Structures are given as structure tokens and as C-alpha cells.
Short mmCIF file of C-alpha atoms and ligand atoms in Angstrom, two decimals:
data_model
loop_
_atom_site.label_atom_id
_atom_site.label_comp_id
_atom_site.label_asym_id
_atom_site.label_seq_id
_atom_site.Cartn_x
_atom_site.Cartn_y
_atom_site.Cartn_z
CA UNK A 210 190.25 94.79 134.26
CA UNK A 211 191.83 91.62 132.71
CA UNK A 212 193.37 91.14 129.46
CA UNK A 213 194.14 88.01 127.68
CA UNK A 214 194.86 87.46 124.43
CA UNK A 215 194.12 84.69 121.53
CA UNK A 216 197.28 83.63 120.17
CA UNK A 217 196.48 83.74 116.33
CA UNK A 218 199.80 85.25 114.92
CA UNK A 219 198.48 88.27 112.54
CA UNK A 220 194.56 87.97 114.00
CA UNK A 221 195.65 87.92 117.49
CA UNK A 222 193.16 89.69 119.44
CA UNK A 223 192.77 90.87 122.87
CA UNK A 224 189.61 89.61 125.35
CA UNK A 225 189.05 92.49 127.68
CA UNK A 226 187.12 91.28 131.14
CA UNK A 227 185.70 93.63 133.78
CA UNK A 228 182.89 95.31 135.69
CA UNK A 229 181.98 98.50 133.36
CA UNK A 230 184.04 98.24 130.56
CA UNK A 231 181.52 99.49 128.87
CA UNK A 232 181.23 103.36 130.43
CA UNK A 233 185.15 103.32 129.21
CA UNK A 234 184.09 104.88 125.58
CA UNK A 235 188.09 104.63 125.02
CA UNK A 236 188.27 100.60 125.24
CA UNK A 237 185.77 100.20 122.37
CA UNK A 238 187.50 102.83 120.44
CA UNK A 239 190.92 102.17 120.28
CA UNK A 240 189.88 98.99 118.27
CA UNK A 241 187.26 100.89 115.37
CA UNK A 242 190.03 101.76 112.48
CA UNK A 243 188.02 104.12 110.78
CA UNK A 244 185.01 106.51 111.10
CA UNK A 245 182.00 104.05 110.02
CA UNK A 246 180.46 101.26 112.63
CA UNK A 247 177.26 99.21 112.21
CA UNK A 248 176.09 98.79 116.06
CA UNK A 249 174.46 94.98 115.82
CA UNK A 250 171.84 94.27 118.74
CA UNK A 251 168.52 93.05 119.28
CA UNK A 252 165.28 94.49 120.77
CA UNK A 253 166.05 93.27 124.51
CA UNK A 254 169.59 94.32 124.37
CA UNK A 255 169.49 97.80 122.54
CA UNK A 256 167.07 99.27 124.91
CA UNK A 257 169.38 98.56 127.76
CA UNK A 258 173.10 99.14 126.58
CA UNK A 259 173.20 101.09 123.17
CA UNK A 260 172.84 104.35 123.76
CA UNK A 261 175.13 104.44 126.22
CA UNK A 262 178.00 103.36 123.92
CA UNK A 263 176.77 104.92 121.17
CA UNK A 264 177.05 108.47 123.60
CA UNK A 265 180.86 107.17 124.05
CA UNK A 266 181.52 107.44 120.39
CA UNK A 267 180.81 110.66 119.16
CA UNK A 268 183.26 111.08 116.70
CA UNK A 269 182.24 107.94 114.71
CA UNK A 270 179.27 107.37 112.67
CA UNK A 271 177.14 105.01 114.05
CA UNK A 272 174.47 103.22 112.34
CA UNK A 273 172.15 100.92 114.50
CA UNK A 274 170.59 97.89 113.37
CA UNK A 275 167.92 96.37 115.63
CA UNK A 276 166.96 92.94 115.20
CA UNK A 277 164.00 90.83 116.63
CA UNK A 278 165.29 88.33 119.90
CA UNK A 279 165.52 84.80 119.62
CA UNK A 280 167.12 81.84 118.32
CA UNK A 281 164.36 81.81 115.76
CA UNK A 282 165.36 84.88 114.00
CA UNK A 283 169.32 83.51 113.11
CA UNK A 284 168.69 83.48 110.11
CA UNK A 285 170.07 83.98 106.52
CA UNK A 286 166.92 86.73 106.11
CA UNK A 287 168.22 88.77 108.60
CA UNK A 288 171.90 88.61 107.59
CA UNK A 289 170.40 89.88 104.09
CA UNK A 290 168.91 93.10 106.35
CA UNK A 291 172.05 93.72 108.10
CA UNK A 292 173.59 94.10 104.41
CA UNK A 293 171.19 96.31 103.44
CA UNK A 294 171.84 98.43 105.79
CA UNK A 295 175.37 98.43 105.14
CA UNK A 296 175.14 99.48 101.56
CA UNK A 297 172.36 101.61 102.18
CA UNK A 298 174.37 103.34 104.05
CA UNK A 299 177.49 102.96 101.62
CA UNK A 300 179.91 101.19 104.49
CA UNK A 301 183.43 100.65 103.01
CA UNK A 302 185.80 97.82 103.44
CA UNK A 303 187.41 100.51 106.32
CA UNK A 304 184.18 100.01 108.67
CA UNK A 305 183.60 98.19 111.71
CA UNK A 306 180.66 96.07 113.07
CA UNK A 307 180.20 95.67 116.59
CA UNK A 308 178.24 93.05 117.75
CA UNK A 309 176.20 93.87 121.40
CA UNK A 310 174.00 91.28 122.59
CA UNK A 311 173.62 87.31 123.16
CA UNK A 312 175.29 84.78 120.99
CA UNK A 313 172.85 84.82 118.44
CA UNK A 314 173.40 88.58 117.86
CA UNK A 315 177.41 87.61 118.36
CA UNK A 316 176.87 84.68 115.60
CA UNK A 317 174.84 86.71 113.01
CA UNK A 318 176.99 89.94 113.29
CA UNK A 319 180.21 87.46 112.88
CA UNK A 320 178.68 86.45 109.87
CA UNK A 321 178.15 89.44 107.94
CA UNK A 322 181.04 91.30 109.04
CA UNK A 323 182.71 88.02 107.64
CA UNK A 324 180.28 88.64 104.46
CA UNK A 325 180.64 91.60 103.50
CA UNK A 326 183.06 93.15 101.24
CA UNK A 327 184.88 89.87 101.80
CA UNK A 328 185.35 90.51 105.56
CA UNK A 329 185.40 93.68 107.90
CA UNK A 330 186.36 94.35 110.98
CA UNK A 331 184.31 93.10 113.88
CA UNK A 332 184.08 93.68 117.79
CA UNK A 333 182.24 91.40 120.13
CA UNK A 334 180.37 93.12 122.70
CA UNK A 335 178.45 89.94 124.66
CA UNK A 336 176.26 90.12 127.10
CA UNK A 337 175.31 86.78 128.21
CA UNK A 338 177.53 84.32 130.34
CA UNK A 339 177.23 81.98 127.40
CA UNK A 340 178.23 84.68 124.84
CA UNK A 341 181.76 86.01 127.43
CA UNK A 342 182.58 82.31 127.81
CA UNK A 343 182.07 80.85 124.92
CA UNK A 344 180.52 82.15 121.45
CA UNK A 345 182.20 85.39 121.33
CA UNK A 346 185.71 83.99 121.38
CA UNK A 347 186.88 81.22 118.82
CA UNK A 348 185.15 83.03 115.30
CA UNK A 349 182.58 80.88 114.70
CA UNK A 350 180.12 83.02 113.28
CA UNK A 351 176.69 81.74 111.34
CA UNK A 352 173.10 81.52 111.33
CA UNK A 353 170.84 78.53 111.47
CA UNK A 354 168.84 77.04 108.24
CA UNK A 355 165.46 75.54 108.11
CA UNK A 356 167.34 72.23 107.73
CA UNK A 357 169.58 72.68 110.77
CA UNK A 358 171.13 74.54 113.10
CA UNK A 359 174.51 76.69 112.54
CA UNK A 360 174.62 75.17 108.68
CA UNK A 361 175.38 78.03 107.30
CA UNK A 362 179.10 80.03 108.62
CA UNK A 363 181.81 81.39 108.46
CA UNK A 364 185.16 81.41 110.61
CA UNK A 365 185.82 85.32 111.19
CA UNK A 366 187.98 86.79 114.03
CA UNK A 367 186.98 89.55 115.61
CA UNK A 368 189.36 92.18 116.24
CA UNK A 369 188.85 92.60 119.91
CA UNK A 370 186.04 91.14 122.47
CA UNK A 371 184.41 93.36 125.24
CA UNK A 372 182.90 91.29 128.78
CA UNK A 373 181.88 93.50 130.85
CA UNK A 374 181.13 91.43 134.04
CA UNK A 375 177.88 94.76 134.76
CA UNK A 376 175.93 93.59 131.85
CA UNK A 377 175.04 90.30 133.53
CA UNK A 378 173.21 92.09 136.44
CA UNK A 379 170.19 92.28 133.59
CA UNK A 380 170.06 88.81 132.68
CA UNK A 381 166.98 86.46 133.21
CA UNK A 382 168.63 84.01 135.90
CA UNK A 383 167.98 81.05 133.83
CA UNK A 384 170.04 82.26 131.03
CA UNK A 385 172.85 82.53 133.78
CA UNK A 386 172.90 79.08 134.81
CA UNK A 387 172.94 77.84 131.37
CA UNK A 388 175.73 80.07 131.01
CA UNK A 389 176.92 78.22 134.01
CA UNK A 390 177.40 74.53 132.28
CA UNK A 391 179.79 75.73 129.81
CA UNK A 392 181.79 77.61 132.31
CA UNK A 393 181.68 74.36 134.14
CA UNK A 394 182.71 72.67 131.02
CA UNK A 395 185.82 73.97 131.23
CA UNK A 396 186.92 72.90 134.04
CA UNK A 397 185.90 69.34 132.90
CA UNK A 398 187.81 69.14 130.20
CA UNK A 399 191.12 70.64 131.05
CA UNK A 400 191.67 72.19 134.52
CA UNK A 401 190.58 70.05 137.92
CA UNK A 402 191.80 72.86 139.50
CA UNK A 403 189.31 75.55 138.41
CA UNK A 404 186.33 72.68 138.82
CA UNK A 405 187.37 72.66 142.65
CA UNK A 406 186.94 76.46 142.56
CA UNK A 407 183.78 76.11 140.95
CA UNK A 408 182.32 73.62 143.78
CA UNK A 409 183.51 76.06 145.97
CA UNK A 410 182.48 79.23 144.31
CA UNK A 411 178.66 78.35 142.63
CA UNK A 412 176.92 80.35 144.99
CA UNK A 413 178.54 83.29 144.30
CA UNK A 414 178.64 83.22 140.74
CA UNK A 415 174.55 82.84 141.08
CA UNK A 416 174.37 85.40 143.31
CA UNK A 417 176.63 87.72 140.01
CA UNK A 418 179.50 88.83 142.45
CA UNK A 419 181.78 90.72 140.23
CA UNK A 420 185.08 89.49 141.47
CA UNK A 421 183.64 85.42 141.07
CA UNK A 422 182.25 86.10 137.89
CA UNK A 423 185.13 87.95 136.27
CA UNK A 424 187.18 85.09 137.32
CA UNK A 425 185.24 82.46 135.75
CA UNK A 426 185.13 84.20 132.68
CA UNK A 427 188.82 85.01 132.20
CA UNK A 428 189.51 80.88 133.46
CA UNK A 429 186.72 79.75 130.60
CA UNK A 430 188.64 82.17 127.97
CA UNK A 431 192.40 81.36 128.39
CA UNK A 432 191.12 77.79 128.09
CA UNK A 433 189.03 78.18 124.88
CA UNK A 434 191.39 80.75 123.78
CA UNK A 435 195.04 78.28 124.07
CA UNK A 436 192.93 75.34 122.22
CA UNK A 437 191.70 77.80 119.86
CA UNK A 438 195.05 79.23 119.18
CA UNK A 439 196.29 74.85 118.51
CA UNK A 440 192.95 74.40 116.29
CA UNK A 441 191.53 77.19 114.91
CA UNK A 442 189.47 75.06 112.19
CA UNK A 443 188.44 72.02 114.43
CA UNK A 444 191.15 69.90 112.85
CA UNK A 445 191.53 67.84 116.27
CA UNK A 446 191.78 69.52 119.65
CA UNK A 447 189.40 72.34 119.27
CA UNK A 448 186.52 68.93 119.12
CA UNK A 449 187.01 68.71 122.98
CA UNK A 450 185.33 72.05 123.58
CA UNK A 451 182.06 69.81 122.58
CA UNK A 452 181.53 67.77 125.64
CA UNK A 453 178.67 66.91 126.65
CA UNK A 454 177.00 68.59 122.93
CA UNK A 455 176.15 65.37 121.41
CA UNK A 456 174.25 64.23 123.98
CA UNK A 457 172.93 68.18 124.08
CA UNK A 458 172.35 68.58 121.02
CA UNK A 459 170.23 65.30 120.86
CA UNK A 460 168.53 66.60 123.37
CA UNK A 461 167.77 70.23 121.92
CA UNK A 462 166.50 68.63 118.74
CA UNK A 463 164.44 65.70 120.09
CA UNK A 464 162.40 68.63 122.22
CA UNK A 465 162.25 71.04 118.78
CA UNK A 466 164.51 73.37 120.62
CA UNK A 467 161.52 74.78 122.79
CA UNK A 468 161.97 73.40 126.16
CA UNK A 469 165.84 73.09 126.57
CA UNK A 470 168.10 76.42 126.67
CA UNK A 471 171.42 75.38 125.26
CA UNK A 472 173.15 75.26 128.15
CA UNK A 473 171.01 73.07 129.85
CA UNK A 474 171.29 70.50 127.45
CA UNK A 475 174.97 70.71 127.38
CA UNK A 476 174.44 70.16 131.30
CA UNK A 477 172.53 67.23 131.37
CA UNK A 478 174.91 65.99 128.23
CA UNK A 479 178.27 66.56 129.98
CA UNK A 480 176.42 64.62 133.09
CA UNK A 481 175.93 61.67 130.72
CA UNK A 482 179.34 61.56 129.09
CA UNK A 483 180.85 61.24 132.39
CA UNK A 484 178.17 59.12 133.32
CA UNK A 485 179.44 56.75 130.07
CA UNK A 486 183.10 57.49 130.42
CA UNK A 487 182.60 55.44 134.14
CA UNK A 488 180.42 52.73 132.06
CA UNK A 489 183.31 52.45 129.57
CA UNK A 490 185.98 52.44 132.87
CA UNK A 491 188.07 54.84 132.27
CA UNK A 492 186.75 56.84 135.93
CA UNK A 493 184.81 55.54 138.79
CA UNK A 494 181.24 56.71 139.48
CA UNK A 495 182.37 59.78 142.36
CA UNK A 496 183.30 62.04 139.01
CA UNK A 497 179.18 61.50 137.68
CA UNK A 498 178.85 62.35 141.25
CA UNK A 499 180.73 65.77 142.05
CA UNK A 500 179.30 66.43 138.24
CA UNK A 501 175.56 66.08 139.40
CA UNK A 502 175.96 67.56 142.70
CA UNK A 503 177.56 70.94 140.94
CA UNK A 504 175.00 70.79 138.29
CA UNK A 505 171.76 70.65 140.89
CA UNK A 506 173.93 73.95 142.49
CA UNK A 507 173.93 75.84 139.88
CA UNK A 508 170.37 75.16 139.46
CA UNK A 509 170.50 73.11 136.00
CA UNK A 510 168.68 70.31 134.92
CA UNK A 511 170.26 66.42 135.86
CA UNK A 512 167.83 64.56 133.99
CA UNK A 513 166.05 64.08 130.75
CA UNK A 514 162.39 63.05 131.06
CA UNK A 515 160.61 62.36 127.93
CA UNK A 516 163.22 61.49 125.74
CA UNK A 517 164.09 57.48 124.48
CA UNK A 518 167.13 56.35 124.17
CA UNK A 519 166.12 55.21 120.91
CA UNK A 520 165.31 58.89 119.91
CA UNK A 521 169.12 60.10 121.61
CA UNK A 522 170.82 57.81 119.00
CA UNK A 523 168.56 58.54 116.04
CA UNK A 524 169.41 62.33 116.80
CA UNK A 525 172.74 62.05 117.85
CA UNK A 526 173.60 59.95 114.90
CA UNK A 527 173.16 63.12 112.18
CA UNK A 528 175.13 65.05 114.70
CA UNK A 529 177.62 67.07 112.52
CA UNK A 530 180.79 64.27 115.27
CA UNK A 531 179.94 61.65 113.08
CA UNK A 532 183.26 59.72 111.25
CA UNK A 533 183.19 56.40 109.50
CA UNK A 534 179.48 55.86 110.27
CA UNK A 535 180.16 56.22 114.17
CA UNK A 536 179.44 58.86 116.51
CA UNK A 537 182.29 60.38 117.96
CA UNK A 538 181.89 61.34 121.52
CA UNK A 539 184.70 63.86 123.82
CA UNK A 540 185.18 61.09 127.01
CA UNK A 541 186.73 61.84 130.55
CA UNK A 542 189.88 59.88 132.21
CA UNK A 543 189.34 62.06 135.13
CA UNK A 544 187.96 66.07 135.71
CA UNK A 545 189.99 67.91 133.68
CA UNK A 546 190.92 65.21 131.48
CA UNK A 547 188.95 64.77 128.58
CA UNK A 548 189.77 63.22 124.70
CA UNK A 549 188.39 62.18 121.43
CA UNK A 550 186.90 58.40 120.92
CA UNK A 551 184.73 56.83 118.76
CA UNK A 552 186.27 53.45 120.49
CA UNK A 553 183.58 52.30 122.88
CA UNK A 554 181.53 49.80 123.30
CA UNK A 555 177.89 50.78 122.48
CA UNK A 556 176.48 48.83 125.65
CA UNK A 557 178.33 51.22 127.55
CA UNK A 558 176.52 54.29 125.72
CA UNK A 559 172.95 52.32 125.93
CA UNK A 560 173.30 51.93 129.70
CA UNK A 561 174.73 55.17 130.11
CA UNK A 562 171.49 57.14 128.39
CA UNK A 563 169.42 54.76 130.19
CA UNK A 564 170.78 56.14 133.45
CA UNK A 565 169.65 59.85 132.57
CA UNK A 566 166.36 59.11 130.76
CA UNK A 567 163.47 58.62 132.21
N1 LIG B 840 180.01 80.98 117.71
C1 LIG B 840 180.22 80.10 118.66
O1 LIG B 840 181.34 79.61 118.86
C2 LIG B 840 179.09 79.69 119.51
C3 LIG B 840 179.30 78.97 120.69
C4 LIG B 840 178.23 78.68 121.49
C5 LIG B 840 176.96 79.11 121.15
N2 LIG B 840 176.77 79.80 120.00
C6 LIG B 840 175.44 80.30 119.62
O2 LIG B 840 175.04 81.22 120.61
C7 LIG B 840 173.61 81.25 120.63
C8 LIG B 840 173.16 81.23 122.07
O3 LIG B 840 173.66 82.37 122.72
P1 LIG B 840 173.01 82.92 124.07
O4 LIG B 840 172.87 81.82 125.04
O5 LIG B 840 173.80 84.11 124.45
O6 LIG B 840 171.53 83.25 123.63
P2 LIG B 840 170.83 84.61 123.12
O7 LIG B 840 171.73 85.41 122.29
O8 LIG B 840 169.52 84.20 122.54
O9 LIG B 840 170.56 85.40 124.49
C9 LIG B 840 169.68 84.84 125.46
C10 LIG B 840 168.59 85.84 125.84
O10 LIG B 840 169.14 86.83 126.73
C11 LIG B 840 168.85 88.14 126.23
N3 LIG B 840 169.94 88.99 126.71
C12 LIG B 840 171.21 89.03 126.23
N4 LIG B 840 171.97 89.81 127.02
C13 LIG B 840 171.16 90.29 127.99
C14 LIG B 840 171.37 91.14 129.10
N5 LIG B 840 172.59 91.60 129.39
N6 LIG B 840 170.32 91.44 129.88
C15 LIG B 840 169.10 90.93 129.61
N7 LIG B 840 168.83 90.09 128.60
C16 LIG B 840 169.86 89.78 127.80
C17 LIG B 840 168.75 87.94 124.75
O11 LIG B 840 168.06 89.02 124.14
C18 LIG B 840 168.02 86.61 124.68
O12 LIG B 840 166.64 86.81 124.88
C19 LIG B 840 173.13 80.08 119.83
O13 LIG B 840 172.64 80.55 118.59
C20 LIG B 840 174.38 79.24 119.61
O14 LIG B 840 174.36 78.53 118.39
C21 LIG B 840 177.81 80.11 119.19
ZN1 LIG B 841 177.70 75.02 123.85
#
């Protein structure tokens, strides 16, 4: 097992990362105060994982609460359930909600453990490479509004995080390789190092070997975790871990979130930052290159067909990166070099979408 931890003085909080955490009843436990927990999930997740962890905690009252699966059902509505429940079931300030699924269970947990009684304690369990990489760490927690997605939040800690590497062996394999792009994300923005291990290593985190997978999880935490620990709030640094979303989340919206997973639109978007960081000068066109060539590995998307560039900046320009009336994109000097600029010249960003659409 591996242990890091998020530097966050008195809401420090250890990421545990391993094959079968899970059947270790005494991980989970040593991090539920009291005798009350609210077990989070949704219909695809509780059928596979629940009862065994509910079986590891017999000397806690459990209380399930089973929500429908999909981005769709993020929602304020359901929050309101999840409280229900909670008073229904007369849950003190002393209780604990654990949070087992995806990022949208991960997100909508966060958010009413961050709700209620003015905040409780809250464990991530995630079970989707996005969710152990990404959205379980950092406390963003929220749910998505009519009017936009993730407008509605909270920033809430949890008070431990749980990956165990054996959950992954269930996932659809497209929800892998869009787990994939943010892993590879990391090693864009701050480690060349751990990008060359990824080039070298893609085909066995496809084909879900443990030892590969555990690795790129722990590398994708300690990074989020150490900018996390700088910029908590997205004051400055903590903006980098949103490469490639601009272009992403462009993307998502111009196709009504239906056709794009997440992660594939943060794939194709990283490939056109870099592709617009070598249009603005700052690296020559063999980093776009390595970029594509990892991306078509690990199976994701490397174009955007059916989108105008015209469409890109309409959507990208209510992106939430917006300063001053100009879009502010994260840019690459290099792999594993990556900063804040809304200095460019906005040739560079037409010729760069115009590479990718199509
Ligand atoms: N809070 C953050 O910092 C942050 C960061 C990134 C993304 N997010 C949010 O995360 C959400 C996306 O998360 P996601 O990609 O995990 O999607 P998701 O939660 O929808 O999960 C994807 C699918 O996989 C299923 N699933 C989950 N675990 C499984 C398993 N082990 N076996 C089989 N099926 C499984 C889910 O039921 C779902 O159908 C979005 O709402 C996004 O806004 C939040
Ligand atoms: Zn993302």
C-alpha cells in the first residue's frame, strides 16, 4: 500500500493507494470518529462494492443511500435526498459520510457532508481512474445547475481518501482511458519524467496491471496534492491543474455533454494547448507530437469533428478562466512545464483550433 498525504496543516489528510484496500475493514475505520455513517453510492456502484464494506463495519451504523448513475442526476434535488436521509435518520454533527463511487457520487457526497450541520466528516471511496486521480483529492465538492455545470459548491476536505487499485478491474474501458488524459495531464504540466514513464508504460495501465496503475495514481496525487497544499482556493497555481479544460470544456458543451466523456475532451484539449503553445513559440511541434502519439495509445480521441472554431471561442469565452474580458489559457514551455497566460496572440489560438477541427 502507499500513503501520501495533503499538506493542509489542521485538514491534512492521508490518500491511501493499493490493490484491496477495500477487504481491509480496519483502513476505512480508523478514520469514522463516531458510530453513525451515511454510505453515498449509486446504482452501478452499490451492487458491486457496498456490501462488502458495509460487512467490514459492523460496529457502526450504516445507512445507505442509493442514487441514480449519471452526470445528469448531480444535482441540487438529490443533495436535498441525501439530507433527508440524514435527518430522517437523526445524524449528528459526530457522523461520517463516505462517498463510494465515480466523481459525481465523490462531488455530490462532498457537498452535503460540506452542507450539513455546517460540515461533517467525509471519506472518499473512488472508484474510477478519474475519481483516484483527480476529483477525490483537492475538496471540490458540488453539483451541476440547469444553467451550468459545477455552479453550485463547496470546498470540503475529506478526512481521508481510499484507491483501491481492484475496483478498476469493473470499469467500462472507456471510462479508463478518459481516466487516462488526466493522469497524463500530470505529467504535462509538472513532471517530464513521469510523461516518459507514461510513453513507456500505456499498455500496461490499459491492460489494469496493479503495480502500473498504483503507480500512476500515487504520481497524479503527490502532484495534485503539493499544488493543492500552495492553492487550496485556486488563488494562482492550483489554475494549472486545468490544462487542456478550456478547450475541453468547449468541447463538452458545444456537443450538450452527450458525445464527449470528460476526459476525452480534456484529451483532445491538452492536444490543442500544446498544439497553440508551439503556434505562440514557446515549444517546437515534436511536444504536439509525443502528445498525439500517447493520446492515440491510450485509445483517446485526437480530433474534434463537428465543432467550428467559431463555436470553441463562443463557448470557451463563458468559461468560468475568463479575466479582463480575455480567456485565460494554462500554456506549455516544454512537457512538464506549464503556466498561466492570457498574453497571446489570438492568431496563434485561431490557427491552433483550426489544426484540431475538422
Ligand atoms: N471535485 C473535483 O475536483 C473534480 C475533478 C474532476 C472531475 N470532477 C467531477 O467528476 C465527475 C466525473 O467523474 P467520473 O469520470 O468518475 O464519472 P462518474 O462518476 O459518472 O463515473 C463514470 C461511470 O462509471 C461507473 N463506475 C464508477 N466506478 C465503477 C466501477 N468501479 N466499476 C464499474 N463502473 C463504475 C459510474 O457509475 C458511471 O456510470 C464530473 O461530475 C466532474 O465534474 C470533479
Ligand atoms: Zn478534468
Amino acid at each position: 500500500m502507499n500513503t501520501l498525504t495533503v499538506e493542509l496543516g489542521a485538514r491534512s489528510y492521508p490518500i491511501l493507494i493499493g490493490a484491496g484496500l477495500l477487504t481491509q475493514a480496519s483502513l476505512l475505520e480508523q478514520h469514522i470518529r463516531r458510530r453513525d455513517v451515511l454510505l453515498v453510492s449509486n446504482t452501478t456502484v452499490a451492487p458491486l462494492y457496498a456490501a462488502g464494506l458495509i460487512a467490514g463495519l459492523p460496529s457502526r451504523r450504516v445507512v445507505e443511500a442509493v442514487l441514480p448513475d449519471g452526470e445528469a442526476h448531480k444535482t441540487l434535488a438529490n443533495v436535498a435526498r441525501l439530507m433527508d436521509v440524514l435527518v430522517a435518520n437523526r445524524f449528528n454533527r459526530d457522523c461520517t459520510l463516505v462517498a463510494l463511487g465515480g466523481g459525481v457520487v465523490g462531488d455530490m457526497g462532498g457537498f452535503a457532508a460540506a452542507c450539513y450541520q455546517r460540515g461533517v466528516d467525509f471519506v472518499q471511496i473512488p472508484t474510477t481512474l478519474l475519481a483516484q486521480v483527480d476529483s477525490s483529492v483537492g475538496g471540490k465538492t458540488g453539483v451541476n445547475h440547469p444553467g451550468g455545470k459545477n455552479l453550485i459548491g463547496a470546498f470540503h476536505q475529506p478526512v481521508a481518501v481510499l484507491a483501491d487499485t481492484e475496483t478498476l478491474r469493473t470499469l467500462p474501458d472507456r471510462e479508463l482511458r478518459a481516466g487516462l488524459a488526466e493522469v497524463i495531464k500530470y505529467g504535462l504540466i509538472r513532471d517530464a519524467e513521469f510523461f516518459a514513464w507514461l510513453e513507456a508504460n500505456i499498455e500496461k495501465l490499459l491492460a489494469r496491471d496493479a503495480g502500473a496503475l498504483a503507480h500512476a495514481i500515487r504520481r497524479s496525487c503527490e502532484v495534485k496534492a503539493e499544488i493543492v497544499a500552495r492553492d487550496e482556493r485556486e488563488q494562482g497555481e492550483r489554475a494549472l491543474l486545468n490544462l487542456g479544460h478550456t478547450f475541453g470544456h468547449a468541447i463538452e458543451s458545444a456537443t450538450g455533454y452527450t458525445q464527449w466523456l470528460h476526459g476525452e475532451a480534456v484529451g483532445a484539449g491538452m492536444l490543442m494547448a500544446a498544439s497553440f503553445s508551439r503556434e505562440c513559440g514557446l515549444i517546437s511541434s515534436e511536444e504536439p507530437e509525443r502528445l498525439r502519439r500517447l493520446l492515440e495509445r491510450a485509445g483517446l480521441p485526437t480530433s474534434v469533428p463537428g465543432i467550428s472554431s467559431t463555436q470553441m471561442l463562443e463557448h470557451m469565452s463563458i468559461d468560468k478562466k475568463v479575466q479582463a474580458g480575455r480567456v485565460r489559457f494554462v500554456l506549455l514551455k516544454g512537457i512538464g512545464a506549464s503556466f498561466v497566460s492570457a498574453d497571446y496572440p489570438d492568431a496563434a489560438l485561431q490557427r491552433a483550433l483550426a489544426a484540431h477541427l475538422g
